[in-house]
PDB file of C-alpha atoms and ligand atoms in Angstrom:
ATOM      1  CA  MET A  27       0.000   0.000   0.000  1.00 66.00           C
ATOM      2  CA  ASN A  28       1.425   3.418  -0.959  1.00 72.00           C
ATOM      3  CA  PRO A  29       2.169   5.731   1.952  1.00 80.00           C
ATOM      4  CA  TYR A  30      -0.370   8.491   2.464  1.00 80.00           C
ATOM      5  CA  THR A  31       0.699  11.912   1.241  1.00 86.00           C
ATOM      6  CA  ILE A  32      -0.940  15.167   2.196  1.00 87.00           C
ATOM      7  CA  THR A  33      -2.025  17.036  -0.904  1.00 85.00           C
ATOM      8  CA  GLY A  34      -3.214  20.168   0.876  1.00 86.00           C
ATOM      9  CA  PRO A  35      -6.709  21.397   1.698  1.00 90.00           C
ATOM     10  CA  VAL A  36      -9.569  20.412  -0.610  1.00 86.00           C
ATOM     11  CA  ASP A  37     -10.458  23.162  -3.052  1.00 91.00           C
ATOM     12  CA  CYS A  38     -14.246  23.209  -2.697  1.00 92.00           C
ATOM     13  CA  SER A  39     -14.624  25.406  -5.785  1.00 95.00           C
ATOM     14  CA  VAL A  40     -13.529  22.462  -7.979  1.00 93.00           C
ATOM     15  CA  LYS A  41     -16.361  20.101  -8.914  1.00 93.00           C
ATOM     16  CA  PRO A  42     -15.434  16.569  -7.769  1.00 91.00           C
ATOM     17  CA  ASP A  43     -15.285  13.704 -10.269  1.00 93.00           C
ATOM     18  CA  LEU A  44     -18.228  11.622  -9.071  1.00 95.00           C
ATOM     19  CA  SER A  45     -17.608   8.906 -11.669  1.00 95.00           C
ATOM     20  CA  VAL A  46     -15.023   7.392  -9.278  1.00 94.00           C
ATOM     21  CA  LEU A  47     -17.889   6.393  -6.948  1.00 96.00           C
ATOM     22  CA  LYS A  48     -19.301   3.908  -9.465  1.00 96.00           C
ATOM     23  CA  GLY A  49     -18.997   0.320  -8.223  1.00 96.00           C
ATOM     24  CA  LYS A  50     -17.535   1.330  -4.865  1.00 97.00           C
ATOM     25  CA  SER A  51     -18.848  -0.403  -1.757  1.00 98.00           C
ATOM     26  CA  VAL A  52     -19.868   2.223   0.781  1.00 98.00           C
ATOM     27  CA  ILE A  53     -20.984   1.650   4.376  1.00 98.00           C
ATOM     28  CA  ILE A  54     -22.899   4.353   6.237  1.00 98.00           C
ATOM     29  CA  THR A  55     -24.037   4.045   9.848  1.00 98.00           C
ATOM     30  CA  GLY A  56     -27.198   5.869  10.897  1.00 98.00           C
ATOM     31  CA  GLY A  57     -28.196   6.102   7.239  1.00 98.00           C
ATOM     32  CA  ALA A  58     -31.976   5.852   7.538  1.00 98.00           C
ATOM     33  CA  GLY A  59     -32.543   9.524   8.382  1.00 98.00           C
ATOM     34  CA  GLY A  60     -30.993  12.965   8.644  1.00 97.00           C
ATOM     35  CA  LEU A  61     -27.571  13.592   7.110  1.00 97.00           C
ATOM     36  CA  GLY A  62     -26.900   9.849   6.750  1.00 98.00           C
ATOM     37  CA  GLU A  63     -29.945   9.513   4.492  1.00 98.00           C
ATOM     38  CA  GLY A  64     -28.446  12.246   2.322  1.00 98.00           C
ATOM     39  CA  TYR A  65     -25.242  10.193   1.956  1.00 98.00           C
ATOM     40  CA  VAL A  66     -27.224   7.037   1.107  1.00 98.00           C
ATOM     41  CA  ARG A  67     -29.117   8.869  -1.621  1.00 98.00           C
ATOM     42  CA  ALA A  68     -26.054  10.650  -3.052  1.00 98.00           C
ATOM     43  CA  PHE A  69     -23.766   7.584  -3.217  1.00 98.00           C
ATOM     44  CA  SER A  70     -26.582   5.395  -4.618  1.00 98.00           C
ATOM     45  CA  LYS A  71     -27.392   7.980  -7.284  1.00 98.00           C
ATOM     46  CA  ASN A  72     -23.749   7.940  -8.377  1.00 98.00           C
ATOM     47  CA  GLY A  73     -23.522   4.184  -8.828  1.00 98.00           C
ATOM     48  CA  SER A  74     -22.017   3.059  -5.509  1.00 98.00           C
ATOM     49  CA  PHE A  75     -23.176  -0.109  -3.792  1.00 98.00           C
ATOM     50  CA  VAL A  76     -24.413   1.306  -0.493  1.00 98.00           C
ATOM     51  CA  THR A  77     -24.919  -0.637   2.729  1.00 98.00           C
ATOM     52  CA  PHE A  78     -26.429   1.336   5.569  1.00 98.00           C
ATOM     53  CA  GLY A  79     -27.121   0.381   9.156  1.00 98.00           C
ATOM     54  CA  ASP A  80     -29.709   1.963  11.401  1.00 98.00           C
ATOM     55  CA  ILE A  81     -31.898   1.124  14.388  1.00 98.00           C
ATOM     56  CA  ASP A  82     -34.944   2.511  12.578  1.00 98.00           C
ATOM     57  CA  GLU A  83     -36.131  -0.507  10.608  1.00 98.00           C
ATOM     58  CA  HIS A  84     -39.216   1.163   9.171  1.00 98.00           C
ATOM     59  CA  LYS A  85     -37.348   4.102   7.649  1.00 98.00           C
ATOM     60  CA  GLY A  86     -34.404   1.891   6.671  1.00 98.00           C
ATOM     61  CA  LYS A  87     -36.516  -0.552   4.653  1.00 98.00           C
ATOM     62  CA  LYS A  88     -38.387   2.275   2.947  1.00 98.00           C
ATOM     63  CA  LEU A  89     -35.164   4.039   1.932  1.00 98.00           C
ATOM     64  CA  ALA A  90     -33.627   0.772   0.721  1.00 98.00           C
ATOM     65  CA  GLU A  91     -36.640   0.166  -1.524  1.00 98.00           C
ATOM     66  CA  GLU A  92     -36.435   3.671  -2.899  1.00 98.00           C
ATOM     67  CA  THR A  93     -32.681   3.799  -3.566  1.00 98.00           C
ATOM     68  CA  GLY A  94     -31.661   0.155  -4.124  1.00 98.00           C
ATOM     69  CA  ALA A  95     -29.220   0.426  -1.197  1.00 98.00           C
ATOM     70  CA  GLN A  96     -28.805  -2.511   1.179  1.00 98.00           C
ATOM     71  CA  PHE A  97     -30.300  -1.958   4.648  1.00 98.00           C
ATOM     72  CA  VAL A  98     -29.113  -3.854   7.719  1.00 98.00           C
ATOM     73  CA  LYS A  99     -30.828  -3.281  11.066  1.00 98.00           C
ATOM     74  CA  VAL A 100     -27.961  -2.263  13.327  1.00 98.00           C
ATOM     75  CA  ASP A 101     -27.501  -0.722  16.724  1.00 98.00           C
ATOM     76  CA  VAL A 102     -23.931   0.624  16.377  1.00 98.00           C
ATOM     77  CA  ALA A 103     -23.380   0.091  20.104  1.00 98.00           C
ATOM     78  CA  GLN A 104     -23.566  -3.675  19.411  1.00 98.00           C
ATOM     79  CA  TRP A 105     -20.308  -5.045  17.978  1.00 98.00           C
ATOM     80  CA  GLU A 106     -21.941  -8.250  16.655  1.00 98.00           C
ATOM     81  CA  GLN A 107     -24.567  -6.287  14.728  1.00 98.00           C
ATOM     82  CA  GLN A 108     -21.898  -4.126  13.087  1.00 98.00           C
ATOM     83  CA  VAL A 109     -19.997  -7.289  12.125  1.00 98.00           C
ATOM     84  CA  GLU A 110     -23.109  -8.495  10.259  1.00 98.00           C
ATOM     85  CA  MET A 111     -23.354  -5.142   8.437  1.00 98.00           C
ATOM     86  CA  PHE A 112     -19.733  -5.351   7.236  1.00 98.00           C
ATOM     87  CA  LYS A 113     -20.145  -8.983   6.198  1.00 98.00           C
ATOM     88  CA  ALA A 114     -23.272  -8.122   4.180  1.00 98.00           C
ATOM     89  CA  ALA A 115     -21.470  -5.195   2.513  1.00 98.00           C
ATOM     90  CA  LYS A 116     -18.573  -7.364   1.395  1.00 97.00           C
ATOM     91  CA  ALA A 117     -20.662 -10.395   0.391  1.00 98.00           C
ATOM     92  CA  ASN A 118     -23.215  -8.526  -1.719  1.00 98.00           C
ATOM     93  CA  SER A 119     -21.109  -5.754  -3.280  1.00 97.00           C
ATOM     94  CA  PRO A 120     -20.104  -6.116  -6.942  1.00 96.00           C
ATOM     95  CA  HIS A 121     -16.356  -6.419  -6.206  1.00 95.00           C
ATOM     96  CA  LYS A 122     -16.700  -8.122  -2.770  1.00 96.00           C
ATOM     97  CA  SER A 123     -15.104  -5.072  -1.191  1.00 96.00           C
ATOM     98  CA  VAL A 124     -15.465  -2.408   1.484  1.00 97.00           C
ATOM     99  CA  ASP A 125     -14.144   0.853   0.005  1.00 97.00           C
ATOM    100  CA  VAL A 126     -15.633   3.760   1.916  1.00 97.00           C
ATOM    101  CA  VAL A 127     -16.961   3.782   5.484  1.00 98.00           C
ATOM    102  CA  ILE A 128     -18.734   6.711   7.117  1.00 98.00           C
ATOM    103  CA  ALA A 129     -19.223   6.593  10.888  1.00 98.00           C
ATOM    104  CA  ASN A 130     -22.233   8.873  10.886  1.00 98.00           C
ATOM    105  CA  ALA A 131     -24.589   7.482  13.553  1.00 98.00           C
ATOM    106  CA  GLY A 132     -24.613   9.727  16.579  1.00 95.00           C
ATOM    107  CA  ILE A 133     -27.087  10.871  19.189  1.00 93.00           C
ATOM    108  CA  GLY A 134     -27.341  13.856  21.492  1.00 87.00           C
ATOM    109  CA  GLY A 135     -28.138  13.974  25.163  1.00 84.00           C
ATOM    110  CA  GLN A 136     -26.428  13.453  28.460  1.00 82.00           C
ATOM    111  CA  ASP A 137     -25.240  10.354  30.241  1.00 87.00           C
ATOM    112  CA  SER A 138     -25.783  10.367  33.977  1.00 84.00           C
ATOM    113  CA  ILE A 139     -22.076  10.859  34.757  1.00 82.00           C
ATOM    114  CA  TRP A 140     -22.781  13.557  37.318  1.00 81.00           C
ATOM    115  CA  GLU A 141     -25.793  11.957  39.002  1.00 84.00           C
ATOM    116  CA  LEU A 142     -24.915  11.368  42.640  1.00 87.00           C
ATOM    117  CA  GLN A 143     -26.070   8.315  44.518  1.00 87.00           C
ATOM    118  CA  ASP A 144     -26.790   7.967  48.193  1.00 91.00           C
ATOM    119  CA  PRO A 145     -23.286   7.625  49.713  1.00 92.00           C
ATOM    120  CA  GLY A 146     -24.814   5.430  52.404  1.00 95.00           C
ATOM    121  CA  SER A 147     -25.870   2.739  49.911  1.00 94.00           C
ATOM    122  CA  ASP A 148     -23.890   0.371  47.664  1.00 94.00           C
ATOM    123  CA  PRO A 149     -22.771   1.994  44.385  1.00 88.00           C
ATOM    124  CA  VAL A 150     -24.878   1.078  41.365  1.00 87.00           C
ATOM    125  CA  LYS A 151     -23.174   0.389  38.035  1.00 89.00           C
ATOM    126  CA  PRO A 152     -24.042   3.319  35.738  1.00 89.00           C
ATOM    127  CA  GLU A 153     -25.361   3.058  32.167  1.00 91.00           C
ATOM    128  CA  PHE A 154     -23.761   5.246  29.481  1.00 93.00           C
ATOM    129  CA  PRO A 155     -25.995   4.951  26.418  1.00 94.00           C
ATOM    130  CA  ILE A 156     -24.637   8.126  24.778  1.00 93.00           C
ATOM    131  CA  LEU A 157     -21.005   7.048  25.142  1.00 94.00           C
ATOM    132  CA  ASP A 158     -21.968   3.582  23.908  1.00 97.00           C
ATOM    133  CA  VAL A 159     -23.245   5.023  20.616  1.00 96.00           C
ATOM    134  CA  ASP A 160     -21.076   8.119  20.098  1.00 94.00           C
ATOM    135  CA  LEU A 161     -17.765   6.681  21.311  1.00 95.00           C
ATOM    136  CA  PHE A 162     -17.777   2.871  21.316  1.00 97.00           C
ATOM    137  CA  GLY A 163     -20.103   2.654  18.286  1.00 98.00           C
ATOM    138  CA  VAL A 164     -17.639   4.755  16.267  1.00 98.00           C
ATOM    139  CA  VAL A 165     -14.620   2.808  17.523  1.00 98.00           C
ATOM    140  CA  TYR A 166     -16.313  -0.480  16.539  1.00 98.00           C
ATOM    141  CA  THR A 167     -16.983   0.922  13.043  1.00 98.00           C
ATOM    142  CA  PHE A 168     -13.347   2.010  12.752  1.00 98.00           C
ATOM    143  CA  LYS A 169     -11.951  -1.336  13.943  1.00 98.00           C
ATOM    144  CA  LEU A 170     -14.103  -3.227  11.461  1.00 98.00           C
ATOM    145  CA  ALA A 171     -13.240  -0.849   8.609  1.00 98.00           C
ATOM    146  CA  CYS A 172      -9.503  -1.363   9.284  1.00 97.00           C
ATOM    147  CA  HIS A 173     -10.026  -5.122   9.283  1.00 97.00           C
ATOM    148  CA  TYR A 174     -11.737  -5.105   5.887  1.00 97.00           C
ATOM    149  CA  PHE A 175      -9.486  -2.431   4.345  1.00 95.00           C
ATOM    150  CA  ARG A 176      -6.432  -4.565   5.124  1.00 93.00           C
ATOM    151  CA  SER A 177      -7.856  -7.534   3.232  1.00 91.00           C
ATOM    152  CA  GLN A 178      -8.530  -5.364   0.165  1.00 89.00           C
ATOM    153  CA  PRO A 179      -6.383  -6.193  -2.911  1.00 88.00           C
ATOM    154  CA  GLU A 180      -3.753  -3.649  -4.005  1.00 86.00           C
ATOM    155  CA  ASP A 181      -5.782  -2.257  -6.863  1.00 87.00           C
ATOM    156  CA  PRO A 182      -6.132   1.397  -7.939  1.00 82.00           C
ATOM    157  CA  GLN A 183      -9.881   0.767  -8.278  1.00 86.00           C
ATOM    158  CA  ARG A 184     -10.207  -0.113  -4.586  1.00 88.00           C
ATOM    159  CA  ASP A 185     -10.414   2.681  -2.029  1.00 88.00           C
ATOM    160  CA  ARG A 186      -9.686   2.708   1.679  1.00 91.00           C
ATOM    161  CA  CYS A 187     -11.526   5.722   2.980  1.00 94.00           C
ATOM    162  CA  PHE A 188     -12.834   6.193   6.512  1.00 96.00           C
ATOM    163  CA  ILE A 189     -14.789   9.305   7.472  1.00 96.00           C
ATOM    164  CA  PHE A 190     -15.295  10.212  11.131  1.00 95.00           C
ATOM    165  CA  LYS A 191     -18.332  12.370  11.631  1.00 90.00           C
ATOM    166  CA  GLY A 192     -18.053  14.997  14.323  1.00 86.00           C
ATOM    167  CA  SER A 193     -19.677  18.146  15.496  1.00 86.00           C
ATOM    168  CA  MET A 194     -18.536  21.548  16.645  1.00 84.00           C
ATOM    169  CA  MET A 195     -20.294  20.591  19.885  1.00 79.00           C
ATOM    170  CA  GLY A 196     -17.354  18.296  20.553  1.00 78.00           C
ATOM    171  CA  TYR A 197     -14.988  21.292  20.680  1.00 81.00           C
ATOM    172  CA  ILE A 198     -17.024  24.058  22.216  1.00 83.00           C
ATOM    173  CA  ASP A 199     -17.430  24.476  25.959  1.00 81.00           C
ATOM    174  CA  ASN A 200     -21.106  23.856  26.350  1.00 74.00           C
ATOM    175  CA  ILE A 201     -23.203  23.446  29.456  1.00 68.00           C
ATOM    176  CA  VAL A 202     -25.640  20.956  27.877  1.00 64.00           C
ATOM    177  CA  ARG A 203     -22.889  18.643  26.524  1.00 57.00           C
ATOM    178  CA  PRO A 204     -20.517  17.828  29.383  1.00 50.00           C
TER     179      PRO A 204
HETATM  180  N1  NAD B 327     -27.509  17.874  12.145  1.00 86.10           N
HETATM  181  C1  NAD B 327     -26.479  18.644  12.396  1.00 86.10           C
HETATM  182  O1  NAD B 327     -26.564  19.892  12.357  1.00 86.10           O
HETATM  183  C2  NAD B 327     -25.135  18.049  12.720  1.00 86.10           C
HETATM  184  C3  NAD B 327     -24.039  18.884  12.826  1.00 86.10           C
HETATM  185  C4  NAD B 327     -22.790  18.345  13.102  1.00 86.10           C
HETATM  186  C5  NAD B 327     -22.650  16.981  13.275  1.00 86.10           C
HETATM  187  N2  NAD B 327     -23.724  16.182  13.183  1.00 86.10           N
HETATM  188  C6  NAD B 327     -23.511  14.738  13.378  1.00 86.10           C
HETATM  189  O2  NAD B 327     -23.984  14.052  12.234  1.00 86.10           O
HETATM  190  C7  NAD B 327     -24.499  12.796  12.613  1.00 86.10           C
HETATM  191  C8  NAD B 327     -25.929  12.648  12.106  1.00 86.10           C
HETATM  192  O3  NAD B 327     -26.686  13.719  12.608  1.00 86.10           O
HETATM  193  P1  NAD B 327     -28.175  13.977  12.120  1.00 86.10           P
HETATM  194  O4  NAD B 327     -28.492  15.379  12.469  1.00 86.10           O
HETATM  195  O5  NAD B 327     -28.356  13.529  10.712  1.00 86.10           O
HETATM  196  O6  NAD B 327     -28.936  13.010  13.128  1.00 86.10           O
HETATM  197  P2  NAD B 327     -30.405  12.380  13.000  1.00 86.10           P
HETATM  198  O7  NAD B 327     -30.875  12.183  14.401  1.00 86.10           O
HETATM  199  O8  NAD B 327     -31.258  13.178  12.057  1.00 86.10           O
HETATM  200  O9  NAD B 327     -30.131  10.958  12.329  1.00 86.10           O
HETATM  201  C9  NAD B 327     -29.351  10.010  12.985  1.00 86.10           C
HETATM  202  C10 NAD B 327     -29.644   8.634  12.413  1.00 86.10           C
HETATM  203  O10 NAD B 327     -28.899   7.697  13.203  1.00 86.10           O
HETATM  204  C11 NAD B 327     -29.769   6.651  13.613  1.00 86.10           C
HETATM  205  N3  NAD B 327     -29.284   6.107  14.885  1.00 86.10           N
HETATM  206  C12 NAD B 327     -29.417   6.634  16.133  1.00 86.10           C
HETATM  207  N4  NAD B 327     -28.876   5.814  17.050  1.00 86.10           N
HETATM  208  C13 NAD B 327     -28.389   4.750  16.372  1.00 86.10           C
HETATM  209  C14 NAD B 327     -27.720   3.555  16.758  1.00 86.10           C
HETATM  210  N5  NAD B 327     -27.479   3.286  18.047  1.00 86.10           N
HETATM  211  N6  NAD B 327     -27.364   2.691  15.801  1.00 86.10           N
HETATM  212  C15 NAD B 327     -27.626   2.934  14.493  1.00 86.10           C
HETATM  213  N7  NAD B 327     -28.262   4.034  14.059  1.00 86.10           N
HETATM  214  C16 NAD B 327     -28.639   4.931  14.985  1.00 86.10           C
HETATM  215  C17 NAD B 327     -31.142   7.293  13.725  1.00 86.10           C
HETATM  216  O11 NAD B 327     -32.164   6.312  13.661  1.00 86.10           O
HETATM  217  C18 NAD B 327     -31.123   8.235  12.521  1.00 86.10           C
HETATM  218  O12 NAD B 327     -31.530   7.585  11.343  1.00 86.10           O
HETATM  219  C19 NAD B 327     -24.386  12.718  14.141  1.00 86.10           C
HETATM  220  O13 NAD B 327     -23.217  12.017  14.468  1.00 86.10           O
HETATM  221  C20 NAD B 327     -24.273  14.183  14.555  1.00 86.10           C
HETATM  222  O14 NAD B 327     -23.546  14.352  15.752  1.00 86.10           O
HETATM  223  C21 NAD B 327     -24.952  16.686  12.909  1.00 86.10           C
END
């Protein structure tokens, strides 16, 4: 694999060559709604084989029917369910590949990190559903992408592209997002 070289910032005034997306196998988490749905539609329209995972089965199936993309019911916080999504992407894609992965699924809210318990009672194991999705869900997606990228043949037609989705809220001091 050629070493990565930095080619400078992307010039957004130059129209990208979307023909390179044809035949690529693209995985998108949280693709049934919101921004993820936009990615599913855009990649599908440009000839990619799209696999998207989401907890919303109703919206996922409807979007799959409409776009021809492959829907897999996935809670990204569940490693085993993400494994099934990656396996389906590789098995059913035209070149048996995983070329582009977008870790898009994310939820807002607060985990109960600061909730205090009665110091006189035994401590209760806390639940962290937001961290499970926004941190561990993304790390699972990344680990699986690396696994499949490494088994990809050295071929100029095969990509190895991972996109982390973030938000300014992750950088800004903000009272509602500790
Ligand atoms: N909307 C914005 O303005 C904005 C700005 C910056 C970053 N983001 C980031 O972009 C991503 C998508 O945001 P959005 O606004 O489109 O959100 P959204 O709530 O509109 O859509 C999120 C999608 O993820 C799915 N989802 C939720 N939990 C899931 C789970 N555990 N497993 C699988 N799928 C799950 C939902 O069903 C939904 O389809 C998030 O990571 C968010 O932090 C959004």
